[in-house]
Amino acid sequence: MAQQLKDAFQKMAQNIPKGAPGGAGGGGGGGGRGAAAAAGRAAGALMVAGGLGYGAYNSVFTVDGGHRAVVFNRLLGMKPTIYNEGLNFNIPWFEWPVIYDIRTRPVNLQTLTGSKDLQMVTIGIRVLHRPDPNQLVWIYRHLGLNYDERILPSLMNECAKAVVARYDANELLTKREQVSAAISAELRLRAGGFNVLLEDVAITHLAFSPEYAKAVEAKQVAQQDANRAKYIVLGAQQEKKTIITKARGEAESAELIGSAVRRNPGFMKLRRIDAAKDIADIVAGSGNKVYLNADSLLLNLLGDADDKFEKSVHGRGKWLSR
């Protein structure tokens, strides 16, 4: 830039018109030389101002919030100083800053691996990471700005496969929190060797092969069928107990009724009266006409039906005694 300014002012000085010939020309020649000298001094001043402006503009740099900077020196290499947020100074042309974003950023990885029982599992992992602010010089010297793309995919893949291989397929579901903690511990240990800090490690996706999923579904269906059959057996046993209990009750009831009839034949009269009351209520509430015999409907309570019944009971008793 300084050389360009110098060339421009030299061209301006060459284009200044010369004085007229003769005496007047001598005076004009002196004036032309004075103008050329003034233009040269102006060009020099502009060159100095331009150089100062260039140096002032390139001698400072700004570090935004959530960032840190390291500086490379042409003579010394990487300077050990870590530059914080705000306005910082450097030597123009000899030094230039390298800005790092130290805020937490996510990385997602999905990989296919095998479990302890040789089942293929597709697992997805999300990692929140950031560089160690105190080790940015080492990171830039060994990994560069894209440090996460260089190390995290391989580390996540290796740690996920190593941890999943310790568990069976069903344990990956029942012990998911334990699996996630094991993967996190492995990743933190491995990433710490590269001065990368991990804020969080989580399992975002876990899927098995279609064959294993069908086998698990069939197992669950069979287990549900077995539980249903067990409940059916329990229901049948309860129903059996109910029938036995009911039969015993009916037998005891019949035995008690037989004993009451033998001890007091009037018991049957009471039962006939109760039955006659029920039949009379039904017949009275019906709109149909009844043409049956009153003895058949147990309604002849004032006739000789009781005598006939007692004779039949005594006759049966004699026959049974024989």
PDB file of C-alpha atoms in Angstrom:
ATOM      1  CA  MET A   1       0.000   0.000   0.000  1.00  0.00           C
ATOM      2  CA  ALA A   2       2.846   2.429   0.828  1.00  0.00           C
ATOM      3  CA  GLN A   3       4.571   1.682  -2.477  1.00  0.00           C
ATOM      4  CA  GLN A   4       1.335   2.337  -4.378  1.00  0.00           C
ATOM      5  CA  LEU A   5       0.922   5.723  -2.689  1.00  0.00           C
ATOM      6  CA  LYS A   6       4.509   6.627  -3.528  1.00  0.00           C
ATOM      7  CA  ASP A   7       4.047   5.739  -7.212  1.00  0.00           C
ATOM      8  CA  ALA A   8       0.820   7.760  -7.384  1.00  0.00           C
ATOM      9  CA  PHE A   9       2.444  10.936  -6.000  1.00  0.00           C
ATOM     10  CA  GLN A  10       5.436  10.552  -8.316  1.00  0.00           C
ATOM     11  CA  LYS A  11       3.062  10.512 -11.283  1.00  0.00           C
ATOM     12  CA  MET A  12       1.341  13.645  -9.960  1.00  0.00           C
ATOM     13  CA  ALA A  13       4.685  15.435  -9.690  1.00  0.00           C
ATOM     14  CA  GLN A  14       5.624  14.500 -13.238  1.00  0.00           C
ATOM     15  CA  ASN A  15       2.339  15.945 -14.579  1.00  0.00           C
ATOM     16  CA  ILE A  16       2.914  19.423 -13.087  1.00  0.00           C
ATOM     17  CA  PRO A  17       3.470  21.935 -16.020  1.00  0.00           C
ATOM     18  CA  LYS A  18       6.929  23.497 -16.487  1.00  0.00           C
ATOM     19  CA  GLY A  19       7.576  27.340 -16.560  1.00  0.00           C
ATOM     20  CA  ALA A  20       7.823  29.523 -19.809  1.00  0.00           C
ATOM     21  CA  PRO A  21      11.273  30.057 -21.542  1.00  0.00           C
ATOM     22  CA  GLY A  22      13.438  33.160 -20.887  1.00  0.00           C
ATOM     23  CA  GLY A  23      13.569  35.182 -17.683  1.00  0.00           C
ATOM     24  CA  ALA A  24      10.100  34.428 -16.890  1.00  0.00           C
ATOM     25  CA  GLY A  25      10.909  30.810 -17.590  1.00  0.00           C
ATOM     26  CA  GLY A  26      13.668  30.878 -14.980  1.00  0.00           C
ATOM     27  CA  GLY A  27      11.219  32.048 -12.374  1.00  0.00           C
ATOM     28  CA  GLY A  28       8.704  29.517 -13.563  1.00  0.00           C
ATOM     29  CA  GLY A  29      11.311  26.759 -13.331  1.00  0.00           C
ATOM     30  CA  GLY A  30      11.989  27.648  -9.712  1.00  0.00           C
ATOM     31  CA  GLY A  31       8.287  27.555  -8.987  1.00  0.00           C
ATOM     32  CA  GLY A  32       7.953  24.143 -10.660  1.00  0.00           C
ATOM     33  CA  ARG A  33      10.765  22.671  -8.579  1.00  0.00           C
ATOM     34  CA  GLY A  34       9.148  24.045  -5.426  1.00  0.00           C
ATOM     35  CA  ALA A  35       5.823  22.454  -6.331  1.00  0.00           C
ATOM     36  CA  ALA A  36       7.504  19.112  -6.997  1.00  0.00           C
ATOM     37  CA  ALA A  37       9.249  19.234  -3.629  1.00  0.00           C
ATOM     38  CA  ALA A  38       5.944  20.048  -1.886  1.00  0.00           C
ATOM     39  CA  ALA A  39       4.245  17.148  -3.649  1.00  0.00           C
ATOM     40  CA  GLY A  40       7.035  14.798  -2.579  1.00  0.00           C
ATOM     41  CA  ARG A  41       6.731  15.901   1.025  1.00  0.00           C
ATOM     42  CA  ALA A  42       2.955  15.375   0.865  1.00  0.00           C
ATOM     43  CA  ALA A  43       3.450  11.926  -0.585  1.00  0.00           C
ATOM     44  CA  GLY A  44       5.873  11.036   2.181  1.00  0.00           C
ATOM     45  CA  ALA A  45       3.456  12.278   4.797  1.00  0.00           C
ATOM     46  CA  LEU A  46       0.654  10.239   3.289  1.00  0.00           C
ATOM     47  CA  MET A  47       2.888   7.176   3.165  1.00  0.00           C
ATOM     48  CA  VAL A  48       3.754   7.583   6.829  1.00  0.00           C
ATOM     49  CA  ALA A  49       0.088   8.089   7.729  1.00  0.00           C
ATOM     50  CA  GLY A  50      -0.914   5.058   5.683  1.00  0.00           C
ATOM     51  CA  GLY A  51       1.758   2.931   7.317  1.00  0.00           C
ATOM     52  CA  LEU A  52       0.696   4.065  10.769  1.00  0.00           C
ATOM     53  CA  GLY A  53      -2.951   3.368   9.971  1.00  0.00           C
ATOM     54  CA  TYR A  54      -2.135  -0.078   8.609  1.00  0.00           C
ATOM     55  CA  GLY A  55      -0.037  -0.893  11.668  1.00  0.00           C
ATOM     56  CA  ALA A  56      -2.686   0.392  14.085  1.00  0.00           C
ATOM     57  CA  TYR A  57      -5.452  -1.567  12.338  1.00  0.00           C
ATOM     58  CA  ASN A  58      -3.514  -4.851  12.324  1.00  0.00           C
ATOM     59  CA  SER A  59      -1.974  -4.523  15.780  1.00  0.00           C
ATOM     60  CA  VAL A  60      -5.258  -5.198  17.612  1.00  0.00           C
ATOM     61  CA  PHE A  61      -7.826  -7.978  17.448  1.00  0.00           C
ATOM     62  CA  THR A  62     -11.068  -8.642  19.285  1.00  0.00           C
ATOM     63  CA  VAL A  63     -12.045 -11.914  21.000  1.00  0.00           C
ATOM     64  CA  ASP A  64     -15.830 -12.343  21.197  1.00  0.00           C
ATOM     65  CA  GLY A  65     -17.728 -13.793  24.125  1.00  0.00           C
ATOM     66  CA  GLY A  66     -17.401 -17.535  24.531  1.00  0.00           C
ATOM     67  CA  HIS A  67     -14.118 -17.555  22.580  1.00  0.00           C
ATOM     68  CA  ARG A  68     -10.398 -17.654  23.315  1.00  0.00           C
ATOM     69  CA  ALA A  69      -7.389 -16.863  21.108  1.00  0.00           C
ATOM     70  CA  VAL A  70      -3.847 -18.108  20.630  1.00  0.00           C
ATOM     71  CA  VAL A  71      -1.202 -16.219  18.647  1.00  0.00           C
ATOM     72  CA  PHE A  72       1.319 -17.538  16.128  1.00  0.00           C
ATOM     73  CA  ASN A  73       4.599 -15.646  15.811  1.00  0.00           C
ATOM     74  CA  ARG A  74       6.678 -15.905  12.618  1.00  0.00           C
ATOM     75  CA  LEU A  75       9.911 -15.970  14.618  1.00  0.00           C
ATOM     76  CA  LEU A  76       8.967 -17.888  17.802  1.00  0.00           C
ATOM     77  CA  GLY A  77       6.065 -20.067  16.686  1.00  0.00           C
ATOM     78  CA  MET A  78       3.075 -20.544  18.985  1.00  0.00           C
ATOM     79  CA  LYS A  79       3.076 -18.178  21.951  1.00  0.00           C
ATOM     80  CA  PRO A  80       2.085 -19.834  25.275  1.00  0.00           C
ATOM     81  CA  THR A  81      -0.340 -17.061  26.221  1.00  0.00           C
ATOM     82  CA  ILE A  82      -4.114 -17.642  26.039  1.00  0.00           C
ATOM     83  CA  TYR A  83      -5.935 -14.409  25.128  1.00  0.00           C
ATOM     84  CA  ASN A  84      -9.274 -13.808  26.826  1.00  0.00           C
ATOM     85  CA  GLU A  85     -12.364 -11.976  25.618  1.00  0.00           C
ATOM     86  CA  GLY A  86     -12.053  -8.332  24.606  1.00  0.00           C
ATOM     87  CA  LEU A  87      -9.428  -6.199  22.831  1.00  0.00           C
ATOM     88  CA  ASN A  88      -5.906  -7.643  22.551  1.00  0.00           C
ATOM     89  CA  PHE A  89      -2.677  -6.537  20.859  1.00  0.00           C
ATOM     90  CA  ASN A  90      -0.228  -8.221  18.495  1.00  0.00           C
ATOM     91  CA  ILE A  91       2.634  -7.267  16.204  1.00  0.00           C
ATOM     92  CA  PRO A  92       1.421  -6.661  12.635  1.00  0.00           C
ATOM     93  CA  TRP A  93       2.676  -9.089   9.984  1.00  0.00           C
ATOM     94  CA  PHE A  94       4.849 -10.937  12.519  1.00  0.00           C
ATOM     95  CA  GLU A  95       1.878 -12.296  14.506  1.00  0.00           C
ATOM     96  CA  TRP A  96      -1.717 -13.287  13.807  1.00  0.00           C
ATOM     97  CA  PRO A  97      -4.412 -14.649  16.137  1.00  0.00           C
ATOM     98  CA  VAL A  98      -6.277 -17.971  15.947  1.00  0.00           C
ATOM     99  CA  ILE A  99      -9.766 -17.808  17.514  1.00  0.00           C
ATOM    100  CA  TYR A 100     -11.305 -20.850  19.255  1.00  0.00           C
ATOM    101  CA  ASP A 101     -14.959 -21.285  20.179  1.00  0.00           C
ATOM    102  CA  ILE A 102     -14.949 -22.750  23.692  1.00  0.00           C
ATOM    103  CA  ARG A 103     -18.749 -23.001  24.030  1.00  0.00           C
ATOM    104  CA  THR A 104     -20.388 -26.415  24.364  1.00  0.00           C
ATOM    105  CA  ARG A 105     -21.290 -28.017  21.035  1.00  0.00           C
ATOM    106  CA  PRO A 106     -23.106 -31.278  20.202  1.00  0.00           C
ATOM    107  CA  VAL A 107     -21.855 -34.205  18.133  1.00  0.00           C
ATOM    108  CA  ASN A 108     -24.111 -37.110  17.094  1.00  0.00           C
ATOM    109  CA  LEU A 109     -22.960 -40.549  16.000  1.00  0.00           C
ATOM    110  CA  GLN A 110     -24.919 -43.675  15.029  1.00  0.00           C
ATOM    111  CA  THR A 111     -23.114 -46.995  14.719  1.00  0.00           C
ATOM    112  CA  LEU A 112     -23.902 -50.698  14.243  1.00  0.00           C
ATOM    113  CA  THR A 113     -22.320 -53.060  16.755  1.00  0.00           C
ATOM    114  CA  GLY A 114     -22.796 -56.478  18.366  1.00  0.00           C
ATOM    115  CA  SER A 115     -23.942 -57.326  21.880  1.00  0.00           C
ATOM    116  CA  LYS A 116     -22.583 -59.999  24.208  1.00  0.00           C
ATOM    117  CA  ASP A 117     -25.045 -62.589  22.838  1.00  0.00           C
ATOM    118  CA  LEU A 118     -24.055 -61.679  19.236  1.00  0.00           C
ATOM    119  CA  GLN A 119     -27.170 -59.647  18.454  1.00  0.00           C
ATOM    120  CA  MET A 120     -26.688 -56.712  16.064  1.00  0.00           C
ATOM    121  CA  VAL A 121     -27.601 -53.407  17.697  1.00  0.00           C
ATOM    122  CA  THR A 122     -27.868 -49.934  16.151  1.00  0.00           C
ATOM    123  CA  ILE A 123     -26.976 -47.357  18.805  1.00  0.00           C
ATOM    124  CA  GLY A 124     -27.030 -43.561  18.541  1.00  0.00           C
ATOM    125  CA  ILE A 125     -24.967 -41.368  20.878  1.00  0.00           C
ATOM    126  CA  ARG A 126     -24.988 -37.591  21.436  1.00  0.00           C
ATOM    127  CA  VAL A 127     -21.977 -35.923  23.050  1.00  0.00           C
ATOM    128  CA  LEU A 128     -21.760 -32.322  24.328  1.00  0.00           C
ATOM    129  CA  HIS A 129     -18.115 -31.238  24.221  1.00  0.00           C
ATOM    130  CA  ARG A 130     -15.793 -28.215  24.332  1.00  0.00           C
ATOM    131  CA  PRO A 131     -12.017 -27.693  24.240  1.00  0.00           C
ATOM    132  CA  ASP A 132     -10.007 -27.180  27.402  1.00  0.00           C
ATOM    133  CA  PRO A 133      -9.422 -23.373  27.475  1.00  0.00           C
ATOM    134  CA  ASN A 134      -6.039 -23.821  29.174  1.00  0.00           C
ATOM    135  CA  GLN A 135      -4.739 -26.222  26.512  1.00  0.00           C
ATOM    136  CA  LEU A 136      -5.648 -24.389  23.301  1.00  0.00           C
ATOM    137  CA  VAL A 137      -2.002 -24.031  22.282  1.00  0.00           C
ATOM    138  CA  TRP A 138      -1.519 -27.805  22.450  1.00  0.00           C
ATOM    139  CA  ILE A 139      -4.810 -28.408  20.618  1.00  0.00           C
ATOM    140  CA  TYR A 140      -3.897 -26.030  17.782  1.00  0.00           C
ATOM    141  CA  ARG A 141      -0.392 -27.450  17.477  1.00  0.00           C
ATOM    142  CA  HIS A 142      -1.521 -31.110  17.355  1.00  0.00           C
ATOM    143  CA  LEU A 143      -5.153 -31.099  16.162  1.00  0.00           C
ATOM    144  CA  GLY A 144      -5.949 -27.750  14.573  1.00  0.00           C
ATOM    145  CA  LEU A 145      -9.238 -25.900  14.560  1.00  0.00           C
ATOM    146  CA  ASN A 146     -11.369 -28.939  13.558  1.00  0.00           C
ATOM    147  CA  TYR A 147     -10.230 -31.013  16.518  1.00  0.00           C
ATOM    148  CA  ASP A 148     -13.713 -32.471  17.083  1.00  0.00           C
ATOM    149  CA  GLU A 149     -13.921 -33.877  13.563  1.00  0.00           C
ATOM    150  CA  ARG A 150     -10.516 -35.496  13.966  1.00  0.00           C
ATOM    151  CA  ILE A 151     -10.984 -37.391  17.230  1.00  0.00           C
ATOM    152  CA  LEU A 152     -14.603 -37.598  18.418  1.00  0.00           C
ATOM    153  CA  PRO A 153     -16.152 -39.869  15.713  1.00  0.00           C
ATOM    154  CA  SER A 154     -13.504 -42.559  16.144  1.00  0.00           C
ATOM    155  CA  LEU A 155     -13.562 -42.319  19.950  1.00  0.00           C
ATOM    156  CA  MET A 156     -17.365 -42.483  20.117  1.00  0.00           C
ATOM    157  CA  ASN A 157     -17.471 -45.445  17.756  1.00  0.00           C
ATOM    158  CA  GLU A 158     -14.814 -47.400  19.633  1.00  0.00           C
ATOM    159  CA  CYS A 159     -16.170 -46.702  23.134  1.00  0.00           C
ATOM    160  CA  ALA A 160     -19.757 -47.538  22.130  1.00  0.00           C
ATOM    161  CA  LYS A 161     -18.733 -50.885  20.626  1.00  0.00           C
ATOM    162  CA  ALA A 162     -16.534 -51.746  23.602  1.00  0.00           C
ATOM    163  CA  VAL A 163     -19.290 -51.088  26.145  1.00  0.00           C
ATOM    164  CA  VAL A 164     -22.175 -52.679  24.207  1.00  0.00           C
ATOM    165  CA  ALA A 165     -20.137 -55.887  23.840  1.00  0.00           C
ATOM    166  CA  ARG A 166     -20.273 -56.335  27.655  1.00  0.00           C
ATOM    167  CA  TYR A 167     -24.078 -56.622  27.816  1.00  0.00           C
ATOM    168  CA  ASP A 168     -26.725 -58.955  26.426  1.00  0.00           C
ATOM    169  CA  ALA A 169     -29.413 -57.585  24.146  1.00  0.00           C
ATOM    170  CA  ASN A 170     -32.085 -57.586  26.850  1.00  0.00           C
ATOM    171  CA  GLU A 171     -29.693 -55.922  29.327  1.00  0.00           C
ATOM    172  CA  LEU A 172     -29.229 -53.025  26.913  1.00  0.00           C
ATOM    173  CA  LEU A 173     -32.926 -52.259  27.474  1.00  0.00           C
ATOM    174  CA  THR A 174     -33.239 -53.046  31.174  1.00  0.00           C
ATOM    175  CA  LYS A 175     -29.888 -51.459  32.121  1.00  0.00           C
ATOM    176  CA  ARG A 176     -29.889 -48.520  29.730  1.00  0.00           C
ATOM    177  CA  GLU A 177     -28.802 -45.993  32.353  1.00  0.00           C
ATOM    178  CA  GLN A 178     -25.882 -48.203  33.380  1.00  0.00           C
ATOM    179  CA  VAL A 179     -24.820 -48.628  29.741  1.00  0.00           C
ATOM    180  CA  SER A 180     -24.964 -44.856  29.180  1.00  0.00           C
ATOM    181  CA  ALA A 181     -22.832 -44.238  32.278  1.00  0.00           C
ATOM    182  CA  ALA A 182     -20.234 -46.774  31.115  1.00  0.00           C
ATOM    183  CA  ILE A 183     -20.000 -45.194  27.659  1.00  0.00           C
ATOM    184  CA  SER A 184     -19.680 -41.742  29.248  1.00  0.00           C
ATOM    185  CA  ALA A 185     -16.834 -42.892  31.521  1.00  0.00           C
ATOM    186  CA  GLU A 186     -14.944 -44.467  28.611  1.00  0.00           C
ATOM    187  CA  LEU A 187     -15.359 -41.390  26.418  1.00  0.00           C
ATOM    188  CA  ARG A 188     -14.302 -38.942  29.138  1.00  0.00           C
ATOM    189  CA  LEU A 189     -11.160 -40.962  29.784  1.00  0.00           C
ATOM    190  CA  ARG A 190     -10.211 -41.190  26.111  1.00  0.00           C
ATOM    191  CA  ALA A 191     -11.114 -37.582  25.226  1.00  0.00           C
ATOM    192  CA  GLY A 192      -9.198 -36.266  28.241  1.00  0.00           C
ATOM    193  CA  GLY A 193      -5.979 -37.406  26.566  1.00  0.00           C
ATOM    194  CA  PHE A 194      -6.705 -34.933  23.764  1.00  0.00           C
ATOM    195  CA  ASN A 195      -7.641 -32.065  26.158  1.00  0.00           C
ATOM    196  CA  VAL A 196     -11.313 -32.207  25.135  1.00  0.00           C
ATOM    197  CA  LEU A 197     -13.892 -31.818  27.901  1.00  0.00           C
ATOM    198  CA  LEU A 198     -17.213 -33.713  27.706  1.00  0.00           C
ATOM    199  CA  GLU A 199     -20.236 -32.093  29.348  1.00  0.00           C
ATOM    200  CA  ASP A 200     -22.779 -34.869  28.720  1.00  0.00           C
ATOM    201  CA  VAL A 201     -23.076 -38.245  26.982  1.00  0.00           C
ATOM    202  CA  ALA A 202     -26.503 -39.724  26.199  1.00  0.00           C
ATOM    203  CA  ILE A 203     -27.940 -42.643  24.235  1.00  0.00           C
ATOM    204  CA  THR A 204     -30.459 -41.185  21.786  1.00  0.00           C
ATOM    205  CA  HIS A 205     -31.316 -44.287  19.760  1.00  0.00           C
ATOM    206  CA  LEU A 206     -31.256 -48.034  20.384  1.00  0.00           C
ATOM    207  CA  ALA A 207     -32.649 -50.529  17.868  1.00  0.00           C
ATOM    208  CA  PHE A 208     -32.208 -54.252  17.238  1.00  0.00           C
ATOM    209  CA  SER A 209     -32.324 -56.322  14.083  1.00  0.00           C
ATOM    210  CA  PRO A 210     -35.791 -57.181  12.670  1.00  0.00           C
ATOM    211  CA  GLU A 211     -35.282 -60.877  13.460  1.00  0.00           C
ATOM    212  CA  TYR A 212     -34.535 -60.176  17.111  1.00  0.00           C
ATOM    213  CA  ALA A 213     -37.476 -57.792  17.381  1.00  0.00           C
ATOM    214  CA  LYS A 214     -39.806 -60.489  16.011  1.00  0.00           C
ATOM    215  CA  ALA A 215     -38.375 -63.054  18.442  1.00  0.00           C
ATOM    216  CA  VAL A 216     -38.912 -60.716  21.393  1.00  0.00           C
ATOM    217  CA  GLU A 217     -42.477 -60.033  20.280  1.00  0.00           C
ATOM    218  CA  ALA A 218     -43.195 -63.766  19.909  1.00  0.00           C
ATOM    219  CA  LYS A 219     -41.745 -64.395  23.373  1.00  0.00           C
ATOM    220  CA  GLN A 220     -43.959 -61.720  24.900  1.00  0.00           C
ATOM    221  CA  VAL A 221     -47.035 -63.139  23.155  1.00  0.00           C
ATOM    222  CA  ALA A 222     -46.221 -66.652  24.404  1.00  0.00           C
ATOM    223  CA  GLN A 223     -45.729 -65.340  27.921  1.00  0.00           C
ATOM    224  CA  GLN A 224     -49.054 -63.544  27.818  1.00  0.00           C
ATOM    225  CA  ASP A 225     -50.759 -66.714  26.555  1.00  0.00           C
ATOM    226  CA  ALA A 226     -49.173 -68.694  29.392  1.00  0.00           C
ATOM    227  CA  ASN A 227     -50.378 -66.150  31.937  1.00  0.00           C
ATOM    228  CA  ARG A 228     -53.844 -66.242  30.401  1.00  0.00           C
ATOM    229  CA  ALA A 229     -53.903 -70.060  30.597  1.00  0.00           C
ATOM    230  CA  LYS A 230     -52.785 -69.904  34.221  1.00  0.00           C
ATOM    231  CA  TYR A 231     -55.641 -67.560  35.039  1.00  0.00           C
ATOM    232  CA  ILE A 232     -58.065 -69.857  33.214  1.00  0.00           C
ATOM    233  CA  VAL A 233     -56.870 -72.811  35.335  1.00  0.00           C
ATOM    234  CA  LEU A 234     -57.265 -70.783  38.502  1.00  0.00           C
ATOM    235  CA  GLY A 235     -60.768 -69.783  37.401  1.00  0.00           C
ATOM    236  CA  ALA A 236     -61.709 -73.411  36.720  1.00  0.00           C
ATOM    237  CA  GLN A 237     -60.419 -74.433  40.131  1.00  0.00           C
ATOM    238  CA  GLN A 238     -62.451 -71.744  41.806  1.00  0.00           C
ATOM    239  CA  GLU A 239     -65.523 -72.750  39.809  1.00  0.00           C
ATOM    240  CA  LYS A 240     -64.978 -76.367  40.865  1.00  0.00           C
ATOM    241  CA  LYS A 241     -64.795 -75.348  44.502  1.00  0.00           C
ATOM    242  CA  THR A 242     -67.951 -73.297  44.057  1.00  0.00           C
ATOM    243  CA  ILE A 243     -69.847 -76.234  42.529  1.00  0.00           C
ATOM    244  CA  ILE A 244     -68.663 -78.589  45.278  1.00  0.00           C
ATOM    245  CA  THR A 245     -69.640 -76.146  47.968  1.00  0.00           C
ATOM    246  CA  LYS A 246     -73.030 -75.585  46.353  1.00  0.00           C
ATOM    247  CA  ALA A 247     -73.662 -79.326  46.063  1.00  0.00           C
ATOM    248  CA  ARG A 248     -72.710 -79.861  49.693  1.00  0.00           C
ATOM    249  CA  GLY A 249     -75.060 -77.086  50.692  1.00  0.00           C
ATOM    250  CA  GLU A 250     -77.900 -78.567  48.691  1.00  0.00           C
ATOM    251  CA  ALA A 251     -77.244 -82.027  50.154  1.00  0.00           C
ATOM    252  CA  GLU A 252     -77.190 -80.692  53.676  1.00  0.00           C
ATOM    253  CA  SER A 253     -80.319 -78.687  52.943  1.00  0.00           C
ATOM    254  CA  ALA A 254     -82.118 -81.792  51.636  1.00  0.00           C
ATOM    255  CA  GLU A 255     -80.972 -83.780  54.645  1.00  0.00           C
ATOM    256  CA  LEU A 256     -82.225 -81.105  57.021  1.00  0.00           C
ATOM    257  CA  ILE A 257     -85.553 -80.904  55.210  1.00  0.00           C
ATOM    258  CA  GLY A 258     -85.934 -84.704  55.358  1.00  0.00           C
ATOM    259  CA  SER A 259     -85.168 -84.698  59.092  1.00  0.00           C
ATOM    260  CA  ALA A 260     -87.682 -81.909  59.693  1.00  0.00           C
ATOM    261  CA  VAL A 261     -90.367 -83.766  57.745  1.00  0.00           C
ATOM    262  CA  ARG A 262     -89.756 -86.969  59.710  1.00  0.00           C
ATOM    263  CA  ARG A 263     -89.865 -85.187  63.019  1.00  0.00           C
ATOM    264  CA  ASN A 264     -92.826 -82.915  62.233  1.00  0.00           C
ATOM    265  CA  PRO A 265     -95.040 -83.531  59.192  1.00  0.00           C
ATOM    266  CA  GLY A 266     -96.489 -80.027  59.690  1.00  0.00           C
ATOM    267  CA  PHE A 267     -93.294 -78.634  58.161  1.00  0.00           C
ATOM    268  CA  MET A 268     -94.489 -79.682  54.714  1.00  0.00           C
ATOM    269  CA  LYS A 269     -97.782 -77.899  55.308  1.00  0.00           C
ATOM    270  CA  LEU A 270     -95.890 -74.692  55.944  1.00  0.00           C
ATOM    271  CA  ARG A 271     -93.902 -75.194  52.763  1.00  0.00           C
ATOM    272  CA  ARG A 272     -97.156 -75.866  50.838  1.00  0.00           C
ATOM    273  CA  ILE A 273     -98.651 -72.670  52.231  1.00  0.00           C
ATOM    274  CA  ASP A 274     -95.593 -70.646  51.141  1.00  0.00           C
ATOM    275  CA  ALA A 275     -95.713 -72.206  47.698  1.00  0.00           C
ATOM    276  CA  ALA A 276     -99.447 -71.588  47.449  1.00  0.00           C
ATOM    277  CA  LYS A 277     -98.913 -67.895  48.311  1.00  0.00           C
ATOM    278  CA  ASP A 278     -96.344 -67.528  45.565  1.00  0.00           C
ATOM    279  CA  ILE A 279     -98.562 -69.330  43.030  1.00  0.00           C
ATOM    280  CA  ALA A 280    -101.589 -67.255  44.019  1.00  0.00           C
ATOM    281  CA  ASP A 281     -99.619 -64.015  43.520  1.00  0.00           C
ATOM    282  CA  ILE A 282     -98.516 -65.154  40.063  1.00  0.00           C
ATOM    283  CA  VAL A 283    -102.010 -66.277  39.023  1.00  0.00           C
ATOM    284  CA  ALA A 284    -103.611 -63.092  40.394  1.00  0.00           C
ATOM    285  CA  GLY A 285    -101.164 -60.900  38.490  1.00  0.00           C
ATOM    286  CA  SER A 286    -101.682 -62.747  35.211  1.00  0.00           C
ATOM    287  CA  GLY A 287    -104.321 -61.639  32.705  1.00  0.00           C
ATOM    288  CA  ASN A 288    -104.914 -65.219  31.526  1.00  0.00           C
ATOM    289  CA  LYS A 289    -107.644 -67.554  32.724  1.00  0.00           C
ATOM    290  CA  VAL A 290    -106.640 -70.648  34.707  1.00  0.00           C
ATOM    291  CA  TYR A 291    -108.543 -73.899  34.236  1.00  0.00           C
ATOM    292  CA  LEU A 292    -106.220 -76.236  36.181  1.00  0.00           C
ATOM    293  CA  ASN A 293    -107.142 -78.192  39.260  1.00  0.00           C
ATOM    294  CA  ALA A 294    -106.566 -76.348  42.541  1.00  0.00           C
ATOM    295  CA  ASP A 295    -104.811 -79.459  43.903  1.00  0.00           C
ATOM    296  CA  SER A 296    -102.295 -79.298  41.035  1.00  0.00           C
ATOM    297  CA  LEU A 297    -101.572 -75.651  41.794  1.00  0.00           C
ATOM    298  CA  LEU A 298    -101.323 -76.326  45.560  1.00  0.00           C
ATOM    299  CA  LEU A 299    -104.154 -73.883  46.104  1.00  0.00           C
ATOM    300  CA  ASN A 300    -106.585 -76.285  47.805  1.00  0.00           C
ATOM    301  CA  LEU A 301    -105.478 -75.489  51.328  1.00  0.00           C
ATOM    302  CA  LEU A 302    -108.951 -76.061  52.895  1.00  0.00           C
ATOM    303  CA  GLY A 303    -109.745 -79.446  51.273  1.00  0.00           C
ATOM    304  CA  ASP A 304    -108.455 -82.931  51.927  1.00  0.00           C
ATOM    305  CA  ALA A 305    -105.175 -82.358  50.049  1.00  0.00           C
ATOM    306  CA  ASP A 306    -103.237 -82.307  53.310  1.00  0.00           C
ATOM    307  CA  ASP A 307    -104.712 -85.640  54.393  1.00  0.00           C
ATOM    308  CA  LYS A 308    -103.776 -87.181  51.070  1.00  0.00           C
ATOM    309  CA  PHE A 309    -100.273 -85.798  51.348  1.00  0.00           C
ATOM    310  CA  GLU A 310     -99.822 -87.100  54.910  1.00  0.00           C
ATOM    311  CA  LYS A 311    -101.037 -90.561  53.858  1.00  0.00           C
ATOM    312  CA  SER A 312     -98.589 -90.571  50.996  1.00  0.00           C
ATOM    313  CA  VAL A 313     -95.757 -89.517  53.311  1.00  0.00           C
ATOM    314  CA  HIS A 314     -96.627 -92.213  55.880  1.00  0.00           C
ATOM    315  CA  GLY A 315     -96.942 -94.788  53.119  1.00  0.00           C
ATOM    316  CA  ARG A 316     -93.520 -93.981  51.806  1.00  0.00           C
ATOM    317  CA  GLY A 317     -92.126 -94.116  55.328  1.00  0.00           C
ATOM    318  CA  LYS A 318     -93.488 -97.622  55.822  1.00  0.00           C
ATOM    319  CA  TRP A 319     -92.170 -98.729  52.497  1.00  0.00           C
ATOM    320  CA  LEU A 320     -88.709 -97.348  53.298  1.00  0.00           C
ATOM    321  CA  SER A 321     -88.779 -99.048  56.751  1.00  0.00           C
ATOM    322  CA  ARG A 322     -89.354-102.409  55.042  1.00  0.00           C
TER     323      ARG A 322
END
